């Protein structure tokens, strides 16, 4: 391994991770009762077996609050230790106020700063990069990043092309200043290409439809997706930004302790894993249990890895995500 890039500013460590999942689950067999599909097709084409679905009364905000409390607990911190909360979601209950502001109030962290991030499935990793930079700058000591979604509320359960994929969840991570300046983000990318927005979008009215909208399912306020195009885009961009990020840091896949990707489709992840020549177990894949939970998927994976005791101080971990926008991003960390 070559020398890692010199880090400037304050060191940053991940102090705690927490998650929240609704109790109710929806299996592939449950979906087969709703649309023309079956467990074998869904398992083979996506790797998903089940997903969690919010009950009445469970919201993006309530899941985010539960995940943040769990992360604070893991970090051994109090709500008052938080200087800022960044919350990534594409299923905020309201456009104003931000969900983050309500979460800060609910956990008792007022007057910490609060802001939502809208970058679809890339949101948590975008948030991680922003939070790390806030802490590294020395202006903020402790920042929480949350990915929280209730995708079931924008899913058309008559569209078999999308309803098989999505689940509800939240995950949170607490970032805090560390005296070791080599800890934190070593390299990152945050990209977008808005010309592709019509491949994955949630139209509110006919005014929102793209010019070419022959794939529109006819149901407003639900997710519309060109699955094949998104699949191809995900494979190529994920590989390209991973290569670019590792090159920036002067390391190779063999140096990584873990790759923590957004859980879009098991086949996408397997293709990337093969291309990187990653040994078994290094890429975290838990899509079978939760489906695609958009901004929540990366912290769900991180939490699984931490809970299994498989990450230690000094490990190099690569976070990577791609989603609607299109937006795509990486964050390479030395823990
Ligand atoms: N059950 C059974 N058959 C289904 C089905 C389902 N749930 N969904 C589609 N099919 C059928 C199609 O109608 C098509 O039938 P046909 O050949 O008779 O026309 C056939 O299966 C193949 O459809 P296709 O769309 O090519 O399937 P696919 O292999 O591309 O899988 C997705 C569909 C959605 C699973 C896949 O495209 C995907 O995961 N894309 C990426 C989505 C994603 O990551 N989105 C989020 C980005 S963050």
Short mmCIF file of C-alpha atoms and ligand atoms in Angstrom, two decimals:
data_model
loop_
_atom_site.label_atom_id
_atom_site.label_comp_id
_atom_site.label_asym_id
_atom_site.label_seq_id
_atom_site.Cartn_x
_atom_site.Cartn_y
_atom_site.Cartn_z
CA UNK A 1 0.00 0.00 0.00
CA UNK A 2 1.27 3.48 -0.91
CA UNK A 3 1.37 6.30 1.63
CA UNK A 4 -2.12 7.60 2.37
CA UNK A 5 -2.84 11.26 1.58
CA UNK A 6 -1.99 13.65 4.38
CA UNK A 7 -5.16 14.72 6.22
CA UNK A 8 -5.68 18.38 7.06
CA UNK A 9 -7.66 19.77 9.98
CA UNK A 10 -9.24 17.82 12.83
CA UNK A 11 -9.44 14.00 12.83
CA UNK A 12 -12.93 12.46 12.65
CA UNK A 13 -14.16 9.17 14.07
CA UNK A 14 -17.41 7.26 13.86
CA UNK A 15 -18.51 7.24 17.48
CA UNK A 16 -21.73 5.22 17.19
CA UNK A 17 -24.24 3.72 14.78
CA UNK A 18 -27.91 2.87 15.31
CA UNK A 19 -30.89 1.69 13.27
CA UNK A 20 -34.67 1.48 13.44
CA UNK A 21 -36.94 -0.91 11.55
CA UNK A 22 -40.73 -1.16 11.55
CA UNK A 23 -41.91 -4.50 13.02
CA UNK A 24 -44.17 -5.37 10.10
CA UNK A 25 -42.55 -7.31 7.24
CA UNK A 26 -43.60 -7.99 3.65
CA UNK A 27 -42.21 -11.21 2.17
CA UNK A 28 -41.95 -12.17 -1.48
CA UNK A 29 -44.92 -14.51 -0.98
CA UNK A 30 -46.93 -11.58 0.45
CA UNK A 31 -46.12 -9.59 -2.72
CA UNK A 32 -47.15 -12.52 -4.92
CA UNK A 33 -50.64 -12.09 -3.46
CA UNK A 34 -50.68 -8.45 -4.63
CA UNK A 35 -49.07 -8.57 -8.11
CA UNK A 36 -48.13 -11.14 -10.76
CA UNK A 37 -44.75 -12.20 -9.32
CA UNK A 38 -43.20 -14.97 -7.27
CA UNK A 39 -40.47 -15.62 -4.70
CA UNK A 40 -38.19 -17.34 -7.23
CA UNK A 41 -38.24 -14.41 -9.69
CA UNK A 42 -37.67 -11.76 -7.02
CA UNK A 43 -34.88 -13.74 -5.34
CA UNK A 44 -33.08 -14.46 -8.61
CA UNK A 45 -33.41 -10.96 -10.12
CA UNK A 46 -32.86 -8.87 -6.96
CA UNK A 47 -31.63 -11.01 -4.03
CA UNK A 48 -34.47 -9.69 -1.85
CA UNK A 49 -36.47 -12.07 0.36
CA UNK A 50 -38.28 -9.68 2.70
CA UNK A 51 -38.54 -6.01 3.64
CA UNK A 52 -39.90 -3.98 6.58
CA UNK A 53 -42.97 -1.80 6.04
CA UNK A 54 -44.06 1.06 8.31
CA UNK A 55 -47.23 0.52 10.29
CA UNK A 56 -49.80 3.32 10.66
CA UNK A 57 -48.27 5.92 12.96
CA UNK A 58 -44.67 5.03 12.08
CA UNK A 59 -43.15 7.86 10.08
CA UNK A 60 -39.85 8.87 8.53
CA UNK A 61 -39.45 11.19 11.52
CA UNK A 62 -40.22 8.55 14.15
CA UNK A 63 -37.85 6.02 12.55
CA UNK A 64 -35.13 8.69 12.38
CA UNK A 65 -35.63 9.55 16.07
CA UNK A 66 -35.34 5.88 17.09
CA UNK A 67 -32.19 5.38 14.98
CA UNK A 68 -30.56 8.52 16.35
CA UNK A 69 -31.32 7.53 19.97
CA UNK A 70 -29.77 4.11 19.31
CA UNK A 71 -26.66 5.70 17.78
CA UNK A 72 -26.27 8.15 20.70
CA UNK A 73 -26.57 5.23 23.07
CA UNK A 74 -23.86 3.29 21.20
CA UNK A 75 -21.62 6.37 21.24
CA UNK A 76 -22.19 6.87 24.98
CA UNK A 77 -23.31 10.43 24.21
CA UNK A 78 -26.19 12.68 25.24
CA UNK A 79 -28.49 14.56 22.79
CA UNK A 80 -26.92 17.78 24.06
CA UNK A 81 -23.56 16.66 22.64
CA UNK A 82 -24.89 17.09 19.08
CA UNK A 83 -23.96 20.27 17.22
CA UNK A 84 -25.76 19.39 14.00
CA UNK A 85 -28.08 16.75 12.50
CA UNK A 86 -28.09 16.07 8.75
CA UNK A 87 -30.99 13.88 7.63
CA UNK A 88 -31.05 12.25 4.20
CA UNK A 89 -34.46 11.24 2.91
CA UNK A 90 -36.65 11.21 -0.18
CA UNK A 91 -39.76 10.59 1.92
CA UNK A 92 -39.94 13.60 4.25
CA UNK A 93 -43.48 14.09 5.52
CA UNK A 94 -43.34 17.78 4.66
CA UNK A 95 -41.15 20.05 2.54
CA UNK A 96 -41.23 22.52 5.45
CA UNK A 97 -40.10 22.08 8.18
CA UNK A 98 -37.18 19.76 7.55
CA UNK A 99 -37.54 16.35 9.17
CA UNK A 100 -34.13 16.97 10.75
CA UNK A 101 -35.48 19.94 12.77
CA UNK A 102 -38.27 17.81 14.22
CA UNK A 103 -35.83 15.00 15.01
CA UNK A 104 -33.53 17.43 16.86
CA UNK A 105 -36.50 18.59 18.93
CA UNK A 106 -37.82 15.05 19.61
CA UNK A 107 -34.48 13.69 20.85
CA UNK A 108 -33.87 16.76 23.02
CA UNK A 109 -30.89 18.16 21.07
CA UNK A 110 -32.24 21.73 20.63
CA UNK A 111 -30.64 24.09 19.55
CA UNK A 112 -28.40 21.85 17.39
CA UNK A 113 -28.43 22.73 13.69
CA UNK A 114 -30.71 20.69 11.44
CA UNK A 115 -30.95 20.17 7.71
CA UNK A 116 -32.44 17.63 5.29
CA UNK A 117 -30.46 16.34 2.32
CA UNK A 118 -32.26 15.23 -0.83
CA UNK A 119 -30.01 13.00 -2.89
CA UNK A 120 -32.27 9.91 -3.03
CA UNK A 121 -30.35 6.66 -2.43
CA UNK A 122 -27.05 8.60 -2.37
CA UNK A 123 -28.29 10.78 0.49
CA UNK A 124 -26.60 9.10 3.44
CA UNK A 125 -23.15 9.02 1.80
CA UNK A 126 -23.58 12.63 0.62
CA UNK A 127 -24.45 13.41 4.27
CA UNK A 128 -21.42 11.52 5.56
CA UNK A 129 -19.12 13.58 3.32
CA UNK A 130 -20.71 16.85 4.41
CA UNK A 131 -20.71 15.93 8.10
CA UNK A 132 -17.10 14.81 7.99
CA UNK A 133 -16.09 18.11 6.41
CA UNK A 134 -17.97 20.08 9.09
CA UNK A 135 -16.14 18.24 11.86
CA UNK A 136 -12.76 18.27 10.10
CA UNK A 137 -13.02 22.04 9.68
CA UNK A 138 -13.08 22.46 13.47
CA UNK A 139 -16.29 24.50 13.35
CA UNK A 140 -18.44 21.62 14.72
CA UNK A 141 -17.39 18.89 17.14
CA UNK A 142 -20.15 16.30 16.84
CA UNK A 143 -22.52 15.82 13.90
CA UNK A 144 -25.13 13.09 13.35
CA UNK A 145 -26.01 11.79 9.89
CA UNK A 146 -29.30 9.96 9.46
CA UNK A 147 -30.77 8.12 6.48
CA UNK A 148 -34.50 7.59 7.02
CA UNK A 149 -37.21 6.42 4.62
CA UNK A 150 -40.80 5.28 4.45
CA UNK A 151 -40.66 4.26 0.79
CA UNK A 152 -43.83 2.17 1.18
CA UNK A 153 -45.72 5.49 1.21
CA UNK A 154 -44.53 6.29 -2.34
CA UNK A 155 -44.68 2.75 -3.73
CA UNK A 156 -47.36 1.61 -6.17
CA UNK A 157 -48.27 -1.91 -4.99
CA UNK A 158 -49.84 -2.59 -8.39
CA UNK A 159 -46.51 -2.05 -10.23
CA UNK A 160 -44.46 -5.26 -10.04
CA UNK A 161 -41.46 -3.48 -11.56
CA UNK A 162 -40.96 -1.37 -8.43
CA UNK A 163 -42.99 -2.70 -5.47
CA UNK A 164 -40.77 -5.76 -5.05
CA UNK A 165 -37.71 -3.61 -4.34
CA UNK A 166 -38.41 -1.15 -1.56
CA UNK A 167 -38.53 -1.24 2.25
CA UNK A 168 -38.73 1.19 5.18
CA UNK A 169 -35.96 1.84 7.74
CA UNK A 170 -33.65 4.38 9.31
CA UNK A 171 -29.99 4.37 10.26
CA UNK A 172 -27.86 6.96 12.02
CA UNK A 173 -24.15 7.54 12.58
CA UNK A 174 -22.49 9.96 15.01
CA UNK A 175 -19.27 11.63 13.82
CA UNK A 176 -17.04 13.36 16.32
CA UNK A 177 -13.68 15.11 16.44
CA UNK A 178 -10.63 12.97 17.19
CA UNK A 179 -7.11 14.07 18.02
CA UNK A 180 -5.67 11.59 15.50
CA UNK A 181 -5.85 13.64 12.28
CA UNK A 182 -5.29 10.55 10.11
CA UNK A 183 -8.79 9.28 11.05
CA UNK A 184 -11.82 10.17 8.92
CA UNK A 185 -12.45 10.58 5.21
CA UNK A 186 -9.39 10.07 3.00
CA UNK A 187 -11.06 10.58 -0.38
CA UNK A 188 -14.57 11.21 -1.65
CA UNK A 189 -16.69 11.92 -4.72
CA UNK A 190 -20.15 13.50 -5.07
CA UNK A 191 -21.57 13.60 -8.59
CA UNK A 192 -24.85 14.18 -10.44
CA UNK A 193 -26.33 14.12 -13.95
CA UNK A 194 -29.76 15.72 -13.99
CA UNK A 195 -30.30 14.90 -17.68
CA UNK A 196 -31.20 11.40 -16.46
CA UNK A 197 -33.85 12.44 -13.91
CA UNK A 198 -36.66 10.82 -15.90
CA UNK A 199 -35.23 7.33 -15.21
CA UNK A 200 -36.23 7.51 -11.52
CA UNK A 201 -38.68 10.10 -10.20
CA UNK A 202 -41.81 10.76 -8.13
CA UNK A 203 -44.21 13.04 -10.06
CA UNK A 204 -46.79 15.00 -8.08
CA UNK A 205 -48.84 16.16 -11.07
CA UNK A 206 -48.85 15.89 -14.86
CA UNK A 207 -46.61 18.99 -14.93
CA UNK A 208 -43.81 16.89 -13.43
CA UNK A 209 -43.77 14.20 -16.11
CA UNK A 210 -40.70 14.02 -18.37
CA UNK A 211 -41.18 14.67 -22.09
CA UNK A 212 -40.83 10.96 -22.83
CA UNK A 213 -43.03 9.27 -20.23
CA UNK A 214 -44.30 6.09 -21.86
CA UNK A 215 -43.17 4.12 -18.77
CA UNK A 216 -45.35 6.21 -16.41
CA UNK A 217 -47.59 3.83 -14.45
CA UNK A 218 -50.41 6.39 -14.20
CA UNK A 219 -50.16 6.74 -10.42
CA UNK A 220 -48.94 10.16 -9.20
CA UNK A 221 -46.94 10.46 -5.95
CA UNK A 222 -45.39 7.03 -6.49
CA UNK A 223 -41.93 6.09 -7.67
CA UNK A 224 -41.52 5.68 -11.42
CA UNK A 225 -38.46 3.78 -12.61
CA UNK A 226 -36.83 2.54 -15.78
CA UNK A 227 -35.26 -0.49 -14.08
CA UNK A 228 -33.02 -1.64 -16.91
CA UNK A 229 -31.50 1.82 -17.50
CA UNK A 230 -30.95 2.39 -13.78
CA UNK A 231 -29.33 -1.05 -13.53
CA UNK A 232 -26.84 -0.34 -16.34
CA UNK A 233 -26.07 3.13 -15.01
CA UNK A 234 -25.53 1.78 -11.48
CA UNK A 235 -23.03 -0.87 -12.56
CA UNK A 236 -20.89 1.43 -14.70
CA UNK A 237 -20.86 4.49 -12.44
CA UNK A 238 -20.29 2.47 -9.26
CA UNK A 239 -17.25 0.79 -10.76
CA UNK A 240 -15.88 4.06 -12.15
CA UNK A 241 -16.14 6.04 -8.90
CA UNK A 242 -14.71 3.22 -6.83
CA UNK A 243 -11.67 3.11 -9.12
CA UNK A 244 -11.33 6.89 -8.99
CA UNK A 245 -11.64 7.07 -5.20
CA UNK A 246 -9.11 4.31 -4.53
CA UNK A 247 -6.71 5.91 -6.99
CA UNK A 248 -7.07 9.29 -5.26
CA UNK A 249 -6.11 7.65 -1.96
CA UNK A 250 -3.35 5.56 -3.54
CA UNK A 251 -4.76 2.24 -2.34
CA UNK A 252 -6.11 -0.96 -3.94
CA UNK A 253 -9.21 -3.06 -3.16
CA UNK A 254 -6.96 -5.46 -1.22
CA UNK A 255 -6.28 -2.69 1.32
CA UNK A 256 -9.98 -2.35 2.20
CA UNK A 257 -11.46 -3.96 5.29
CA UNK A 258 -15.00 -3.49 3.91
CA UNK A 259 -17.01 -2.04 1.06
CA UNK A 260 -20.37 -0.74 2.27
CA UNK A 261 -22.60 -0.10 -0.75
CA UNK A 262 -26.15 1.14 -1.16
CA UNK A 263 -28.32 -1.95 -1.50
CA UNK A 264 -29.97 -1.49 -4.90
CA UNK A 265 -29.96 -5.00 -6.35
CA UNK A 266 -27.84 -8.03 -5.41
CA UNK A 267 -26.85 -8.55 -9.05
CA UNK A 268 -25.46 -5.00 -9.31
CA UNK A 269 -23.39 -5.55 -6.15
CA UNK A 270 -22.14 -8.99 -7.27
CA UNK A 271 -20.99 -7.53 -10.61
CA UNK A 272 -19.07 -4.75 -8.83
CA UNK A 273 -17.61 -7.21 -6.32
CA UNK A 274 -16.37 -9.48 -9.12
CA UNK A 275 -14.83 -6.56 -11.03
CA UNK A 276 -13.01 -5.40 -7.88
CA UNK A 277 -11.90 -8.98 -7.22
CA UNK A 278 -13.02 -8.58 -3.60
CA UNK A 279 -12.67 -11.63 -1.35
CA UNK A 280 -15.91 -13.14 -0.01
CA UNK A 281 -17.28 -11.23 2.97
CA UNK A 282 -15.62 -7.87 2.25
CA UNK A 283 -18.61 -6.36 0.45
CA UNK A 284 -21.55 -6.01 2.82
CA UNK A 285 -24.78 -7.32 1.26
CA UNK A 286 -27.92 -7.50 3.41
CA UNK A 287 -30.53 -6.70 0.75
CA UNK A 288 -32.18 -10.09 1.41
CA UNK A 289 -33.41 -8.85 4.83
CA UNK A 290 -34.37 -5.25 4.11
CA UNK A 291 -34.74 -4.69 0.34
CA UNK A 292 -33.73 -1.31 -1.05
CA UNK A 293 -34.25 1.23 1.76
CA UNK A 294 -32.74 4.15 -0.19
CA UNK A 295 -30.89 6.53 2.16
CA UNK A 296 -31.18 4.06 5.06
CA UNK A 297 -29.41 1.15 3.36
CA UNK A 298 -25.79 2.22 3.94
CA UNK A 299 -26.17 2.79 7.72
CA UNK A 300 -28.10 -0.52 7.98
CA UNK A 301 -25.06 -2.25 6.45
CA UNK A 302 -22.62 -0.32 8.63
CA UNK A 303 -24.62 -1.26 11.71
CA UNK A 304 -24.61 -4.97 10.76
CA UNK A 305 -20.83 -4.86 10.33
CA UNK A 306 -20.25 -3.01 13.63
CA UNK A 307 -22.65 -5.29 15.52
CA UNK A 308 -20.76 -8.33 14.20
CA UNK A 309 -17.53 -6.85 15.62
CA UNK A 310 -15.96 -6.90 12.15
CA UNK A 311 -14.58 -3.34 12.07
CA UNK A 312 -11.73 -1.94 14.15
CA UNK A 313 -9.84 1.32 14.53
CA UNK A 314 -7.56 1.98 11.55
CA UNK A 315 -9.59 -0.13 9.10
CA UNK A 316 -10.15 1.32 5.61
CA UNK A 317 -13.84 1.29 4.67
CA UNK A 318 -15.38 2.42 1.39
CA UNK A 319 -18.97 3.69 1.28
CA UNK A 320 -20.57 3.94 -2.16
CA UNK A 321 -24.07 4.81 -3.38
CA UNK A 322 -26.04 5.72 -6.48
CA UNK A 323 -29.61 6.92 -6.84
CA UNK A 324 -32.21 9.21 -8.35
CA UNK A 325 -31.03 12.48 -9.80
CA UNK A 326 -29.04 10.67 -10.97
CA UNK A 327 -26.58 11.19 -8.10
CA UNK A 328 -23.64 8.99 -7.18
CA UNK A 329 -21.02 9.23 -4.46
CA UNK A 330 -18.22 7.59 -2.48
CA UNK A 331 -16.61 8.16 0.90
CA UNK A 332 -13.38 6.34 1.80
CA UNK A 333 -12.66 6.26 5.54
CA UNK A 334 -9.88 5.35 7.87
CA UNK A 335 -11.81 4.36 11.01
N1 LIG B 1 -42.06 -10.55 -11.23
C1 LIG B 1 -42.07 -11.31 -12.34
N2 LIG B 1 -41.75 -10.83 -13.56
C2 LIG B 1 -41.38 -9.55 -13.63
C3 LIG B 1 -41.34 -8.70 -12.52
C4 LIG B 1 -41.70 -9.25 -11.28
N3 LIG B 1 -41.70 -8.52 -10.16
N4 LIG B 1 -40.93 -7.47 -12.92
C5 LIG B 1 -40.71 -7.53 -14.24
N5 LIG B 1 -40.99 -8.79 -14.67
C6 LIG B 1 -40.89 -9.30 -16.05
C7 LIG B 1 -40.97 -8.21 -17.08
O1 LIG B 1 -42.31 -7.89 -17.39
C8 LIG B 1 -40.24 -8.84 -18.22
O2 LIG B 1 -41.12 -9.75 -18.85
P1 LIG B 1 -41.10 -9.96 -20.45
O3 LIG B 1 -39.72 -10.49 -20.75
O4 LIG B 1 -42.19 -10.93 -20.67
O5 LIG B 1 -41.33 -8.59 -21.03
C9 LIG B 1 -39.15 -9.67 -17.55
O6 LIG B 1 -39.59 -9.88 -16.20
C10 LIG B 1 -37.80 -8.98 -17.51
O7 LIG B 1 -38.02 -7.62 -17.09
P2 LIG B 1 -36.82 -6.64 -16.84
O8 LIG B 1 -37.36 -5.30 -16.51
O9 LIG B 1 -35.84 -6.77 -17.96
O10 LIG B 1 -36.19 -7.29 -15.52
P3 LIG B 1 -34.80 -6.97 -14.88
O11 LIG B 1 -33.95 -8.17 -14.88
O12 LIG B 1 -34.21 -5.70 -15.41
O13 LIG B 1 -35.23 -6.75 -13.36
C11 LIG B 1 -35.41 -4.90 -11.86
C12 LIG B 1 -36.05 -5.67 -13.03
C13 LIG B 1 -36.29 -3.72 -11.52
C14 LIG B 1 -35.33 -5.86 -10.68
C15 LIG B 1 -33.97 -4.46 -12.27
O14 LIG B 1 -34.04 -3.81 -13.52
C16 LIG B 1 -33.35 -3.55 -11.28
O15 LIG B 1 -33.14 -3.91 -10.14
N6 LIG B 1 -32.93 -2.36 -11.72
C17 LIG B 1 -32.25 -1.42 -10.88
C18 LIG B 1 -33.24 -0.80 -9.96
C19 LIG B 1 -32.60 0.01 -8.91
O16 LIG B 1 -31.53 -0.27 -8.46
N7 LIG B 1 -33.32 1.06 -8.49
C20 LIG B 1 -32.96 1.89 -7.44
C21 LIG B 1 -31.75 2.67 -7.75
S1 LIG B 1 -31.12 3.28 -6.29
#
